[in-house]
Each structure stands twice: as C-alpha cells, then as structure tokens.
Short mmCIF file of C-alpha atoms in Angstrom, two decimals:
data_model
loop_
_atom_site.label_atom_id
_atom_site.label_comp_id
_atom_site.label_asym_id
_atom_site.label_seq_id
_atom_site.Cartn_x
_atom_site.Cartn_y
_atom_site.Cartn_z
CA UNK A 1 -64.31 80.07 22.00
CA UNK A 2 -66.22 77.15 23.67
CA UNK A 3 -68.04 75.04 20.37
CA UNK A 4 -70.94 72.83 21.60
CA UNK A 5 -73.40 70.86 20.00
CA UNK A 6 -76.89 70.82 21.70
CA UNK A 7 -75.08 71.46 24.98
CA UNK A 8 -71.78 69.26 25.55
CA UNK A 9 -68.96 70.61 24.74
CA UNK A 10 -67.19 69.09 21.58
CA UNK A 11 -63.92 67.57 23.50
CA UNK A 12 -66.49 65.04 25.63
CA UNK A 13 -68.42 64.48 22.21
CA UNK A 14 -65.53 62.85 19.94
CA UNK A 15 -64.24 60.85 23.16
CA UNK A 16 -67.61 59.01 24.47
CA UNK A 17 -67.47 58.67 20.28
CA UNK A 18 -64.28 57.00 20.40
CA UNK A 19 -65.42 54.67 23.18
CA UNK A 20 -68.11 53.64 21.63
CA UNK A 21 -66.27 52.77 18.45
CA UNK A 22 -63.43 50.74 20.13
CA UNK A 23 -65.82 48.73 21.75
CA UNK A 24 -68.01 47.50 18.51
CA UNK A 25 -64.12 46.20 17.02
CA UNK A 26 -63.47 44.05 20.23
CA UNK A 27 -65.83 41.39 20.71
CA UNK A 28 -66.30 40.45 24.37
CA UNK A 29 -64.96 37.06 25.96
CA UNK A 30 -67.42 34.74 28.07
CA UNK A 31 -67.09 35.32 31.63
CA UNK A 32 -65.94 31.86 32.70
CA UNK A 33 -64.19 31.08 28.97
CA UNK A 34 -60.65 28.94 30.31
CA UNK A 35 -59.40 28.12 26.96
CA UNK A 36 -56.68 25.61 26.64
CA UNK A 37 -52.95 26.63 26.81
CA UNK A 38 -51.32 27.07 23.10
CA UNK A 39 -48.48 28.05 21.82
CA UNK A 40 -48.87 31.48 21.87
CA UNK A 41 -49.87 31.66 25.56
CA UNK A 42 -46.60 29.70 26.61
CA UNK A 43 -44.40 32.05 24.81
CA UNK A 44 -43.80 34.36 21.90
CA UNK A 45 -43.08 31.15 19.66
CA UNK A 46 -43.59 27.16 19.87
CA UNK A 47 -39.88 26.60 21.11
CA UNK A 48 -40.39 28.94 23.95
CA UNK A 49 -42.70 27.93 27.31
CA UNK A 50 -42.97 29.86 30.58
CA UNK A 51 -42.79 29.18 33.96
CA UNK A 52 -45.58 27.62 34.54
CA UNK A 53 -44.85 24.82 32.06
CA UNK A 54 -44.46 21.16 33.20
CA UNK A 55 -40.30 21.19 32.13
CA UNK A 56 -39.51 23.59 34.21
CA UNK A 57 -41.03 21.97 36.63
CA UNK A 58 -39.10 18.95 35.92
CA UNK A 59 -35.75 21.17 36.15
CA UNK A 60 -37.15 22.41 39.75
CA UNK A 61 -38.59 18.65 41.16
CA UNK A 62 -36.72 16.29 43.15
CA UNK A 63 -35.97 14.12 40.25
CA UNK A 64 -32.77 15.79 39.73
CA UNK A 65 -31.24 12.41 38.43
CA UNK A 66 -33.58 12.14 35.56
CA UNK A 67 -33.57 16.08 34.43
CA UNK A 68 -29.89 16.05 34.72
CA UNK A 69 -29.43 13.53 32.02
CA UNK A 70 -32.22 15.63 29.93
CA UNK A 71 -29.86 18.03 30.23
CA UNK A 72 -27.16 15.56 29.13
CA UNK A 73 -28.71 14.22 26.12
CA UNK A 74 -29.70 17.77 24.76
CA UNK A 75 -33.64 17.17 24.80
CA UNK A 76 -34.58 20.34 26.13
CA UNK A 77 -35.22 22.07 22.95
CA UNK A 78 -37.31 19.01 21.79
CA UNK A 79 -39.38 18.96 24.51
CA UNK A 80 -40.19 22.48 24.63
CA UNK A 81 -41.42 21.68 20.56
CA UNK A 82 -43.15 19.10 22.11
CA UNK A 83 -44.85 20.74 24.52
CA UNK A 84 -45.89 23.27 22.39
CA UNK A 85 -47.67 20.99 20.31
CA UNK A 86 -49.93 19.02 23.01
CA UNK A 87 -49.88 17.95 26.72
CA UNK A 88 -47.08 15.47 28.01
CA UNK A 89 -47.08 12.80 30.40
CA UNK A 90 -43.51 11.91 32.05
CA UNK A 91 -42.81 8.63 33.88
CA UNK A 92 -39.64 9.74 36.19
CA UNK A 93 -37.89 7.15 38.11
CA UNK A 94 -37.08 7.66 41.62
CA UNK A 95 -33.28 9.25 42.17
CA UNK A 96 -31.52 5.82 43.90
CA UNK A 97 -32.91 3.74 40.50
CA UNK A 98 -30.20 6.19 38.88
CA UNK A 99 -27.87 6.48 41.42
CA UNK A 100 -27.77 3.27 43.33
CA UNK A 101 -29.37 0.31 41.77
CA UNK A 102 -28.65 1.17 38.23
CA UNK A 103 -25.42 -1.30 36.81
CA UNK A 104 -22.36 1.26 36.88
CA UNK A 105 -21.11 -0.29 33.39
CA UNK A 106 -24.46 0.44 32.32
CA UNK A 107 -24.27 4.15 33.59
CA UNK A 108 -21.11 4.61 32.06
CA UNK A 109 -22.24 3.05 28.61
CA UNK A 110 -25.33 5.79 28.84
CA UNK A 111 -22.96 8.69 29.96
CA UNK A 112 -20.37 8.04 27.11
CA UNK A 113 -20.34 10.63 24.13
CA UNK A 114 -20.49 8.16 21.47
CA UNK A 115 -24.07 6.85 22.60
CA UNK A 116 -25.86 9.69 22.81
CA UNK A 117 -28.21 8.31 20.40
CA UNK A 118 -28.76 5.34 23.41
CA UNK A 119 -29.49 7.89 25.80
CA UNK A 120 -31.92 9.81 23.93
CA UNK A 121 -33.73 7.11 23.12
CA UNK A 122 -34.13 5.85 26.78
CA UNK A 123 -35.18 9.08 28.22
CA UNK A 124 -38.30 9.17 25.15
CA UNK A 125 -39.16 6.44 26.53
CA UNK A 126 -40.57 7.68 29.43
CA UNK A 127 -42.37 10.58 27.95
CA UNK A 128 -46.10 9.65 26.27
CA UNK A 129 -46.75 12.48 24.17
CA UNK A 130 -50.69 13.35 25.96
CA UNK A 131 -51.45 13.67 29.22
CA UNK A 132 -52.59 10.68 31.48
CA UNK A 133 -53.27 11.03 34.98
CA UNK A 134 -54.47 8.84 38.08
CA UNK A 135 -58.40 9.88 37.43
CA UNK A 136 -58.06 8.82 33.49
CA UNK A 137 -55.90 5.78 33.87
CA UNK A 138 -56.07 2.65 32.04
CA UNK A 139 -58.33 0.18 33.80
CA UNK A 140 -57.00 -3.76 33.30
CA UNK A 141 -59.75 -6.09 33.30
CA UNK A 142 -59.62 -10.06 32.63
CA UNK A 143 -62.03 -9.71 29.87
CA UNK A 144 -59.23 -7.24 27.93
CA UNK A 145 -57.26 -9.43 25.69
CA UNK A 146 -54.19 -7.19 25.54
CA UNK A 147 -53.15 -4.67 28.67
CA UNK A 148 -53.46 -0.91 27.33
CA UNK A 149 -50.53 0.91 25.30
CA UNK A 150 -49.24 4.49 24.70
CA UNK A 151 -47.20 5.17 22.76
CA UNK A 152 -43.67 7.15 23.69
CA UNK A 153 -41.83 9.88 22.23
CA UNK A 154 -38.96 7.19 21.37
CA UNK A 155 -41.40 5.29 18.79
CA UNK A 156 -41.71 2.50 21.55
CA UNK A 157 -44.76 1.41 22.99
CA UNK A 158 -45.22 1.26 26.88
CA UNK A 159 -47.86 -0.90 28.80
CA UNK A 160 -50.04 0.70 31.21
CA UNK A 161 -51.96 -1.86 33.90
CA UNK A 162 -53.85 -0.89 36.81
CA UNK A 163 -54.25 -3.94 39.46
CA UNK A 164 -57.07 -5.17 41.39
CA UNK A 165 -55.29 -3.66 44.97
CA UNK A 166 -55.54 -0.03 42.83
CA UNK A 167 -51.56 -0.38 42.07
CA UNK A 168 -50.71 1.17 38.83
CA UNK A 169 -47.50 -0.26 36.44
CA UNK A 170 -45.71 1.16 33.69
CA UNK A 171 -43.73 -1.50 31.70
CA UNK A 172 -43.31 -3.41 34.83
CA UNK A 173 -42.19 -0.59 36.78
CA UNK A 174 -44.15 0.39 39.54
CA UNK A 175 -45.92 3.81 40.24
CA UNK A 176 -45.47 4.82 43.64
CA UNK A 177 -46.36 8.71 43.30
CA UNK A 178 -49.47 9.29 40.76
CA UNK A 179 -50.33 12.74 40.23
CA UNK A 180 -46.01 13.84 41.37
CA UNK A 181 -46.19 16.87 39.56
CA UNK A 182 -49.60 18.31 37.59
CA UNK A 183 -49.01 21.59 35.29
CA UNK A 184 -51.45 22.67 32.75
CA UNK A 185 -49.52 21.18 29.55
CA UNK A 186 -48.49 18.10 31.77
CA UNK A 187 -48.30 15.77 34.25
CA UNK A 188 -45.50 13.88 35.79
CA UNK A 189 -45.74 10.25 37.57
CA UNK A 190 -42.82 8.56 40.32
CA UNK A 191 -41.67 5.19 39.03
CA UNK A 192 -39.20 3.08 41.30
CA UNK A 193 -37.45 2.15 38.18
CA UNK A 194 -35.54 2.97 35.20
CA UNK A 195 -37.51 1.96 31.84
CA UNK A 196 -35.19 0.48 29.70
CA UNK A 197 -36.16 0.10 26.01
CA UNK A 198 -35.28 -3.24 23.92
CA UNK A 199 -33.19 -1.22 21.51
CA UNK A 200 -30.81 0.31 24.05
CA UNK A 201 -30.29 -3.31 25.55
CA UNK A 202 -29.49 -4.69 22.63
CA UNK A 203 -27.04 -1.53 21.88
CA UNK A 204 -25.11 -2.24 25.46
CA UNK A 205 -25.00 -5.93 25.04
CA UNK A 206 -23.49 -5.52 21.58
CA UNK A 207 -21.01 -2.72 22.31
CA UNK A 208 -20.03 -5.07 25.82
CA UNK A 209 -19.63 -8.35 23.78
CA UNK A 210 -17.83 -6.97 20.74
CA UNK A 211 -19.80 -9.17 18.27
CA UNK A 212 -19.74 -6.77 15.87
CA UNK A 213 -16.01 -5.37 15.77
CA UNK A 214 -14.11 -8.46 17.06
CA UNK A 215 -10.96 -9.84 14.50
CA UNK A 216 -10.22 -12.95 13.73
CA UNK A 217 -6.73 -13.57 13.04
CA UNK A 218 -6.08 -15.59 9.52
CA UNK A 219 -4.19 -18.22 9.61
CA UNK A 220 -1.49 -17.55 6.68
CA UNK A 221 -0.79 -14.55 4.48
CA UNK A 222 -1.34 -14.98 0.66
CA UNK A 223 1.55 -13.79 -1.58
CA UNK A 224 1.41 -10.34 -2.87
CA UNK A 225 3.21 -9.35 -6.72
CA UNK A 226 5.25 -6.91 -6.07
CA UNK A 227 5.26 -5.64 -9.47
CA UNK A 228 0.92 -5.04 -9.36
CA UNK A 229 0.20 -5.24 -5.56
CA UNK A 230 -2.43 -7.17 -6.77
CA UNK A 231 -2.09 -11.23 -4.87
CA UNK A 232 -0.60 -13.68 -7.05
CA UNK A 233 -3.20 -16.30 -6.79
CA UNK A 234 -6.52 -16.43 -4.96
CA UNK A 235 -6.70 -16.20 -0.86
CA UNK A 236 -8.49 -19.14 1.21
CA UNK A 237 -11.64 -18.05 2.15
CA UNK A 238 -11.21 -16.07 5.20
CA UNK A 239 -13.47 -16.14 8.01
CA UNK A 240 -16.13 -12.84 8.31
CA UNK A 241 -13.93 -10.51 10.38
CA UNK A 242 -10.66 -11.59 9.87
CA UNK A 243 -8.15 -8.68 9.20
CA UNK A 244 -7.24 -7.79 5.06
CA UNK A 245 -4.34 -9.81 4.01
CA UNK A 246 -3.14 -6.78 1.62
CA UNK A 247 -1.38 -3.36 3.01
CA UNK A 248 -3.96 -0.64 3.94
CA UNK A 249 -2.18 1.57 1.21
CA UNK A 250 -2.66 -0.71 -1.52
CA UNK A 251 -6.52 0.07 -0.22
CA UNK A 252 -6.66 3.69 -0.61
CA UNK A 253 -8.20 5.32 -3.31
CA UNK A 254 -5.23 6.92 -5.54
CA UNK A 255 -3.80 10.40 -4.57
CA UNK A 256 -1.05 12.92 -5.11
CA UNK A 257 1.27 10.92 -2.80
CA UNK A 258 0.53 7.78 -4.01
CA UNK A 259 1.66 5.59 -7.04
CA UNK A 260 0.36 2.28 -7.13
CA UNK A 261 -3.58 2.17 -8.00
CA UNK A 262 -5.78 1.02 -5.28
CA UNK A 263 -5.96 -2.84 -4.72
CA UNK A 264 -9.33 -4.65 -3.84
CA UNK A 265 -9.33 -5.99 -0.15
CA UNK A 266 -9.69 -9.72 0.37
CA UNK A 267 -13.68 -9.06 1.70
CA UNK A 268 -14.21 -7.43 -1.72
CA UNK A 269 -17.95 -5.97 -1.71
CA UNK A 270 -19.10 -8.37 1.04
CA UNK A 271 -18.58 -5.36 3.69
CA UNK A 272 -17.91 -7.72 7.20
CA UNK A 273 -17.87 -4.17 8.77
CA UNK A 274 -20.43 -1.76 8.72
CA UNK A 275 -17.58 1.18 7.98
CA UNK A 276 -19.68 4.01 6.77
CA UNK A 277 -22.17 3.57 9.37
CA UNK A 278 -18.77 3.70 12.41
CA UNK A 279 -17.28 6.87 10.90
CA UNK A 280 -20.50 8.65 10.57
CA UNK A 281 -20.83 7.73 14.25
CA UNK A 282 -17.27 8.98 15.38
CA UNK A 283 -17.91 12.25 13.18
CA UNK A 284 -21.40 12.76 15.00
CA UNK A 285 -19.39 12.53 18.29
CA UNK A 286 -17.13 15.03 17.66
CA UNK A 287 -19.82 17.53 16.82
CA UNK A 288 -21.38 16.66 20.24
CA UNK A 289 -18.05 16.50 21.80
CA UNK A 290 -17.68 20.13 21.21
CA UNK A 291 -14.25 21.83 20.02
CA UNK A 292 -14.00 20.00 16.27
CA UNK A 293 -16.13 21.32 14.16
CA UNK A 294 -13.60 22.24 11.67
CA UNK A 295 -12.13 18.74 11.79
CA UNK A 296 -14.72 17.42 10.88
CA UNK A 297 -16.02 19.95 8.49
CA UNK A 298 -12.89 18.90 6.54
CA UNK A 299 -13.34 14.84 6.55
CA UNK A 300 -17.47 15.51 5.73
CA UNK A 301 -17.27 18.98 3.29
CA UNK A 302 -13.78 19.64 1.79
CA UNK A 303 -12.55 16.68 1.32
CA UNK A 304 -13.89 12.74 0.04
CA UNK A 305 -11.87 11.26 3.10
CA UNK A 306 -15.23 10.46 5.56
CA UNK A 307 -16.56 7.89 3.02
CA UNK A 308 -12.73 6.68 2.06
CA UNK A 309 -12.50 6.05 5.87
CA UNK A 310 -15.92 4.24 5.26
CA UNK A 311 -14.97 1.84 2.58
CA UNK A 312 -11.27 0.85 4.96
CA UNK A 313 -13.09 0.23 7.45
CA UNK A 314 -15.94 -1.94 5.56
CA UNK A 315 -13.11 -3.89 4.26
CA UNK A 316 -11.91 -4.67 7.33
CA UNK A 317 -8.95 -2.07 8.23
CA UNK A 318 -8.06 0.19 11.57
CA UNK A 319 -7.40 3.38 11.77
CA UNK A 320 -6.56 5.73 14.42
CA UNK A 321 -7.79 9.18 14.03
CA UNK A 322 -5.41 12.20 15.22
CA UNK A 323 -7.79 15.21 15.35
CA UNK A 324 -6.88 18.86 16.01
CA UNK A 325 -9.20 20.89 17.88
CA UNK A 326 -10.77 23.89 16.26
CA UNK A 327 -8.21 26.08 18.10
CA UNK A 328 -5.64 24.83 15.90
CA UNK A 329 -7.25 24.50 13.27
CA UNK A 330 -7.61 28.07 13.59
CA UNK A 331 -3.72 28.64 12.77
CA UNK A 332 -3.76 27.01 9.43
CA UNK A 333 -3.23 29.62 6.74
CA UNK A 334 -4.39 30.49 3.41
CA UNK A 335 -1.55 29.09 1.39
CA UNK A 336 -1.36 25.69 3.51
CA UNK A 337 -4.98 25.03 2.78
CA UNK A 338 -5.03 26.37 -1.31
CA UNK A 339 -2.91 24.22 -3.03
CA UNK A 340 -4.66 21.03 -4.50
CA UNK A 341 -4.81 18.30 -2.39
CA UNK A 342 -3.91 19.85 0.52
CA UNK A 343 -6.76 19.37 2.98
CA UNK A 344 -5.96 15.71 1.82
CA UNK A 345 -1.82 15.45 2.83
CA UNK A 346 -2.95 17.48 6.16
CA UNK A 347 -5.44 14.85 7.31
CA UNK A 348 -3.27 11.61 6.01
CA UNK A 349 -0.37 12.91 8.07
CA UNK A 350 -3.02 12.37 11.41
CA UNK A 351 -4.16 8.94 10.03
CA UNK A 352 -2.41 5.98 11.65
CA UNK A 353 -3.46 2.53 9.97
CA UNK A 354 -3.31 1.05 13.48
CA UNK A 355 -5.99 0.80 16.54
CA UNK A 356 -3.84 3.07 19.51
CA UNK A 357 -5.74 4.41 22.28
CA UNK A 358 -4.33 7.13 24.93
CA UNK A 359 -3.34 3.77 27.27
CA UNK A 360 -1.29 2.03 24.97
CA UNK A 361 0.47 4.80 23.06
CA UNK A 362 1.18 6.19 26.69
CA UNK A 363 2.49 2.75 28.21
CA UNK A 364 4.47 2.46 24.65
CA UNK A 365 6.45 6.19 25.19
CA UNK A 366 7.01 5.26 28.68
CA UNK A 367 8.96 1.97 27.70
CA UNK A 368 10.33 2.73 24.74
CA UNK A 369 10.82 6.30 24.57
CA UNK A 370 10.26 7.55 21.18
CA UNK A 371 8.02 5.19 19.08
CA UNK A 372 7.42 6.15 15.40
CA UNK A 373 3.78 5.36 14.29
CA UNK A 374 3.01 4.72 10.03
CA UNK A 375 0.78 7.55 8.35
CA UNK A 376 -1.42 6.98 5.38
CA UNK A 377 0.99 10.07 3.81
CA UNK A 378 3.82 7.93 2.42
CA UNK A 379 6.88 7.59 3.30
CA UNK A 380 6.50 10.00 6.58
CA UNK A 381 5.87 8.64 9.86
CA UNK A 382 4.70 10.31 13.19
CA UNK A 383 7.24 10.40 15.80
CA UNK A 384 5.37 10.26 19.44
CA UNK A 385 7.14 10.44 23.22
CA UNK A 386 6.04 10.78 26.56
CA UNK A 387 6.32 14.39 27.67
CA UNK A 388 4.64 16.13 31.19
CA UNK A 389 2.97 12.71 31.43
CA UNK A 390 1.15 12.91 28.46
CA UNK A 391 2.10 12.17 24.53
CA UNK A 392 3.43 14.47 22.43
CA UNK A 393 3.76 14.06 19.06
CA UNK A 394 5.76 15.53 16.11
CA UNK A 395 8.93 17.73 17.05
CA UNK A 396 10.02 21.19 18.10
CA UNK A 397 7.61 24.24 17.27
CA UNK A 398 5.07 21.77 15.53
CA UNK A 399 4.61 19.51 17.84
CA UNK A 400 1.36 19.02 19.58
CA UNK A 401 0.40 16.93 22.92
CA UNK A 402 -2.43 15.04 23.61
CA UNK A 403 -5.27 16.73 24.65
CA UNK A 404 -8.73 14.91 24.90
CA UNK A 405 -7.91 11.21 24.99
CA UNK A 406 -10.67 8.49 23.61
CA UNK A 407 -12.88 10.78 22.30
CA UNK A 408 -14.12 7.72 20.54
CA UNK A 409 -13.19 4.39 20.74
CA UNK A 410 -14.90 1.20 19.34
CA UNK A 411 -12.37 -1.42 18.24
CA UNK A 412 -11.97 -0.44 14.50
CA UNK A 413 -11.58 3.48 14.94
CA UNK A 414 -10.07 5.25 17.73
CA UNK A 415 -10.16 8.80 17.92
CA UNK A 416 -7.68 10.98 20.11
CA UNK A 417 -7.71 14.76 20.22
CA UNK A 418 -4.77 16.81 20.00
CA UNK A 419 -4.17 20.30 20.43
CA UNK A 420 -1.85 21.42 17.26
CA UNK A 421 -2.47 20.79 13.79
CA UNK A 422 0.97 18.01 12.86
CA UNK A 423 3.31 18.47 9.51
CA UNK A 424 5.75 16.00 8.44
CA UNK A 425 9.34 17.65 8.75
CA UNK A 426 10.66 18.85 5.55
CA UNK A 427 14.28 17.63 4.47
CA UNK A 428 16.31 20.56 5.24
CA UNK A 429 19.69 19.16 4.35
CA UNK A 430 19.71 17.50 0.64
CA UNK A 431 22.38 14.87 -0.31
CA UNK A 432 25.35 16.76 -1.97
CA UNK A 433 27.43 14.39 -4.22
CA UNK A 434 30.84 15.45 -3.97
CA UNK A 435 32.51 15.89 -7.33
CA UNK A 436 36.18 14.41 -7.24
CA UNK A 437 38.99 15.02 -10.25
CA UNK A 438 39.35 12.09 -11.98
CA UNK A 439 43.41 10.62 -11.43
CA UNK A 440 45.02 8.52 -14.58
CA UNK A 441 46.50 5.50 -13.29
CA UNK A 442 49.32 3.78 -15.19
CA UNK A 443 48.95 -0.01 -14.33
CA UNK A 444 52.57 -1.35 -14.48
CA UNK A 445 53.11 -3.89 -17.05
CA UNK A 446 53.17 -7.55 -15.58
CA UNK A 447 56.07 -9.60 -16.29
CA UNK A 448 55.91 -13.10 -17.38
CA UNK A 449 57.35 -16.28 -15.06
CA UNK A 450 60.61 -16.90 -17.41
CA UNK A 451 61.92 -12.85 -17.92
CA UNK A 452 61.40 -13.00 -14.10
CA UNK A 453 63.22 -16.10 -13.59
CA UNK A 454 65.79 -14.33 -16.25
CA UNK A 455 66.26 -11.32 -14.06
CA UNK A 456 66.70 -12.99 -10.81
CA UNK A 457 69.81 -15.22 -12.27
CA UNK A 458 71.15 -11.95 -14.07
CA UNK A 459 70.99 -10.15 -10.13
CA UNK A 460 72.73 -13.01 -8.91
CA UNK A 461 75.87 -12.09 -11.33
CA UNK A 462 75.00 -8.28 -11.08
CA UNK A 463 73.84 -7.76 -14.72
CA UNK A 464 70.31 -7.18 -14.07
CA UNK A 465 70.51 -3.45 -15.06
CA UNK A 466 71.52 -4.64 -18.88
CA UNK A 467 67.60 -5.95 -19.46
CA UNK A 468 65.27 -2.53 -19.27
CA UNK A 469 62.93 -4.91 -18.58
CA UNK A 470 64.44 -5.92 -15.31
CA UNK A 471 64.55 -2.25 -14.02
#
C-alpha cells in the first residue's frame, strides 16, 4: 500500500529530508578559496609529500649531481619534515661544479663514510628554510650597511646581493638560472658553484694536515718496575702527542684476563687526544656503513669497551679494530655469549694495540708470510697470511678473511671488517710430565793418593789381590 503525506509519496519525502540535512552539517567553501598547501594536503602525514612537491622535483631536474649526494647523505627524510613544515628555497649548483671543477681530494673527503656529518652539513647549506624567488629578492643598495642574510638549514648564514646590472649572488656564487624550478612548497635557483661552508673547510684541512692525530716520537723511554708496572721515577715532560711510554696493557682497565691493575699513562688527565669523541665517530660509521650493527651494539650496549677504547685513545694509544659483520655475528651461540665476561674476551681477541690498515697488513703477508699481530686478550696473538689475495686471519674452520677494508681510518683507530667472528685456539695437547722410577746409585768409594801408590807397587810384584782395597 502506497503511504503519502499531502500527495508525495513517503520514499521522496525522507530523501529531499536527508538532503537537506547533509547540507546544513557541511559548510560551503568560497568559490575562489586557494588555501596554502599543509601537511595534510601533501600526504597522509608530515613525513610524506606527493608528486607535486619541490623534492621530487629535485630527484627528476637536471641537477642530478646535487640530488645524488642528497641521496648519499640520507637527507631525504629530513627534507620531506622540512617541507612539511614551510616552503623551501634550494640553491643547486650546476652539474660540472660537482663533476669537473670540484678538487677530486675534496670529492673523495665528502664521499668517504666517516664524514658524513661534512656532507650533510654542506648540502644544508644550500637549502634556506622559506621560499625566495627572483620577484622577492633581496635588493643591495649602498645605503645598506650589511648585504641581506638567510639563514640555512645547516645553522649557517648565507648572503644574498643583487647587483646594479640585475645579477643576483649567493655567498659569492653566482645565479645563472632564477626561478630553475618553482613548485608550490618551493623553489629552486642554478648556482655555477658549490657553496662550501667554513666548518667543512676547516674539517678537510684538518683531516688533510693531520694536526690533530700526528705522533711525535719521544726521545728516550723511562724505566718501568717490573714488580708494580708503575715507572720508577718521573718521565721528562713529553711533548703533546707523543706516544705513552708505558705498555697499552698496563692501560686497560682490569679484567678476567688480566693481573696487574691498570697503570696511569704518561698524559695522565691532560687528554692530547680527543679519544671518546674518535670512537664515537668510528662507531657512528659503522652504523652508516651498514652490516655491523651487532658489533657495535656490543662495544656501545653490552659491554664498557666503547668508552675504554675512549680513554686509550685520549691517552695517546692505537688500536686497530677487527670487526665481524652482523652475518657472523649471527653464528655466535648462547653459551659463547653467557658466561661472564664473555662479550669482553670476544672483542679483545679483535683488538690489535697497533695502527694496520688493509695496505700494510697485505704488503706484510705478502713478504713475510705469516705475521702474528698482539691482542689486548693476553697471552694470545692473531696469526694473519695472505690467502686469494686478501688476509686471512686465524686458522682452519675459524678463520675469517678480510672483507670490507678501511672502513675507518684516521691515524689513531683503524677499522677493518671481517667476515667471521675470530677465537684464540685452545691448547689441545697439555704438557705430560713423564714419571721415571727412581735408580739407587752406589758411588764407589775414592781411594786416597798413598793406598793407590800402595797398590800399584804391590801389582808390580803381583800381590795386589792381598789388599781388598786394591780389588
């Protein structure tokens, strides 16, 4: 039966009702409302941006040079935060200021795992976090008593000048494509040169002249007690740098494998070396290495031995650093890992109180075969030798080769990975003492001068056999 009320049917009543309430709970938009790009309208969240954004068009320009290092330095996922917080303005330099006229030793300095820091910090540089384009750029008048600043993502300030002729700088770099790119959260400018920061400068010059990890070698050795390991009257002033005069064991904080207590080195708490500072640096570029987490999840988490590393190196000591990929670490099992001290005898077993890299312990193999390297676990000692033109080290099943070669290298720590996780070999044969019957000997009583003189003149007549004595 058909219900209507005052002639339309009751279906078509509830629906125009519907209608009607849907649109009193959505207020209408203005008809030419462009509201600015947030967050939300890039993406679901602020680390996410869509194709329209002014990275990806970074990724897709010709400036392949510059977002290749982006790429490099691991920036991406910064930038995107960045970009979901406000417009960006990127000064790219042209491809041949990367490729051509940059300083190769330079390049390869930048490109080098352990300064990744260096890298980052130069590509801020050329990112102002708002947007400036050609028709807002900084004018640069006479009158202005200092040329106009922005500052970059890297904490650095750059200077912007526009010249009388209409030519626009950047820190001394010239703009020779305003306006390259335009997006709605950004804007990207062509420079015909690399913007180098201060900082990273000063970070290349230092690394290139050594200042800060050059040795001086002392001139004499002061006499250590044998008894205390402590030195038997006080050293001559060294000069800052010079080497410890004392053995790096007497250095190491006391352990399961070692007697004596630790001895003070001869810098005491003047700290010529910055050690903590160097192995948090060689542990930051194994994480961004990739492949030893574990490693050094053990040197930061289960074990003391990051900031005992420190304090050698502070006081002026070498190390080289034997580290087993996560693979291998893999293979360690419960029991080698649960007794106490364990982690410890593991990692002093790849710690060699000497500065190798993959060059000379490869030219040493090659000349003398096998070479046997100290460990900080006392008394063993790594045996090394050249095998499939690489190093191997240890022997038979447990033996692992050399894998990734100067992971990190700076003069006081070198870092090489291996591919096998190294134990000292255990002593398989113990020294039997052979147990031997004890035989009674009868010493044969001496005779004096005159019975033998007595005995000789008594053979002469043949009566010798009537002493006993001269039997």
């Amino acid at each position: 039966m058909d219900v209507r009320i005052d002639g339309v049917p009751t279906v078509f009543f509830f629906f125009f009702a519907s209608l009607v309430f849907l649109a009193g709970m959505c207020p209408a938009l203005p008809e030419h409302s462009h509201p600015r790009p947030t967050s939300a309208a890039t993406g679901s969240g602020p680390g996410q941006i869509n194709s329209n954004s002014i990275l990806v068009a970074l990724l897709d320009s010709h400036y392949t040079e510059l977002a290749e290092l982006v790429e490099k330095a691991l920036l991406l996922q910064t930038l995107e935060e960045t970009v979901g917080r406000h417009n960006i303005t990127i000064f790219a330099p042209k491809n041949e200021a990367l490729e051509r006229d940059l300083d190769p030793e330079f390049k390869r300095f930048l490109l080098e795992p352990r300064n990744l820091r260096s890298l980052q910090t130069l590509l801020m540089f050329h990112i102002v976090p708002s947007r400036i384009d050609s028709a807002n750029w900084p004018e640069s008048t006479q009158s202005a008593a200092e040329p106009h600043e922005a500052l970059s993502l890297s904490s650095h300030r750059l200077r912007l000048a526009k010249r009388e002729s209409g030519e626009r700088e950047v820190d001394r770099a010239r703009v020779i494509h305003a306006d390259a790119v335009t997006r709605p959260d950004g804007v990207i400018h062509g420079i015909e040169q690399l913007l180098i920061p201060q900082s990273v400068q000063d970070d290349f010059n230092r690394r290139r002249s050594l200042r800060s990890i050059t040795a001086v070698k002392p001139e004499g050795a002061p006499e250590v007690d044998p008894r205390t390991h402590r030195l038997k009257k006080p050293a001559p002033p060294a000069k800052a740098g010079s080497p410890p005069a004392l053995p790096i064991y007497d250095a190491m904080a006391p352990g399961p494998s070692l007697a004596p207590a630790p001895a003070p080195g001869p810098g005491g708490p003047h700290h010529h070396f910055d050690g903590e500072a160097q192995v948090k640096d060689f542990i930051h570029t194994l994480l961004h290495y990739g492949g030893y987490n574990e490693m050094a999840d053990i040197l930061v988490n289960l074990t003391s031995l990051a900031s005992e590393m420190g304090r050698l190196v502070s006081e002026g000591y070498v190390l080289t650093v034997l580290a087993p990929n996560d693979e291998a670490m893999a293979k360690l099992t419960t029991d080698q890992l649960s007794e106490p001290g364990a982690p410890e005898q593991i990692m002093y077993y790849h710690l060699i109180p000497e500065y190798q890299t993959e060059e000379s312990m490869y030219n040493a193999v090659r000349r003398f075969g096998k070479v046997r390297y100290e460990t900080l676990r006392l008394p063993h000692k790594m045996v090394a030798q050249e095998a499939d033109g690489s190093v191997k080290f240890g022997q038979g099943e447990g033996s692992a080769y050399l894998f990734d070669p100067d992971i990190y290298t700076d003069g006081r720590i070198s870092v090489q990975g291996i591919d096998g996780v190294l134990f000292p070999p255990e002593e398989t044969t113990e020294a039997k003492v052979e147990k031997k019957t004890p035989t009674k000997v009868v010493a044969k009583p001496r005779r004096g001068k005159l019975l033998e003189l007595t005995c000789q003149m008594l053979s002469a007549f043949g009566q010798h056999s009537r002493l006993t004595s001269c039997q």
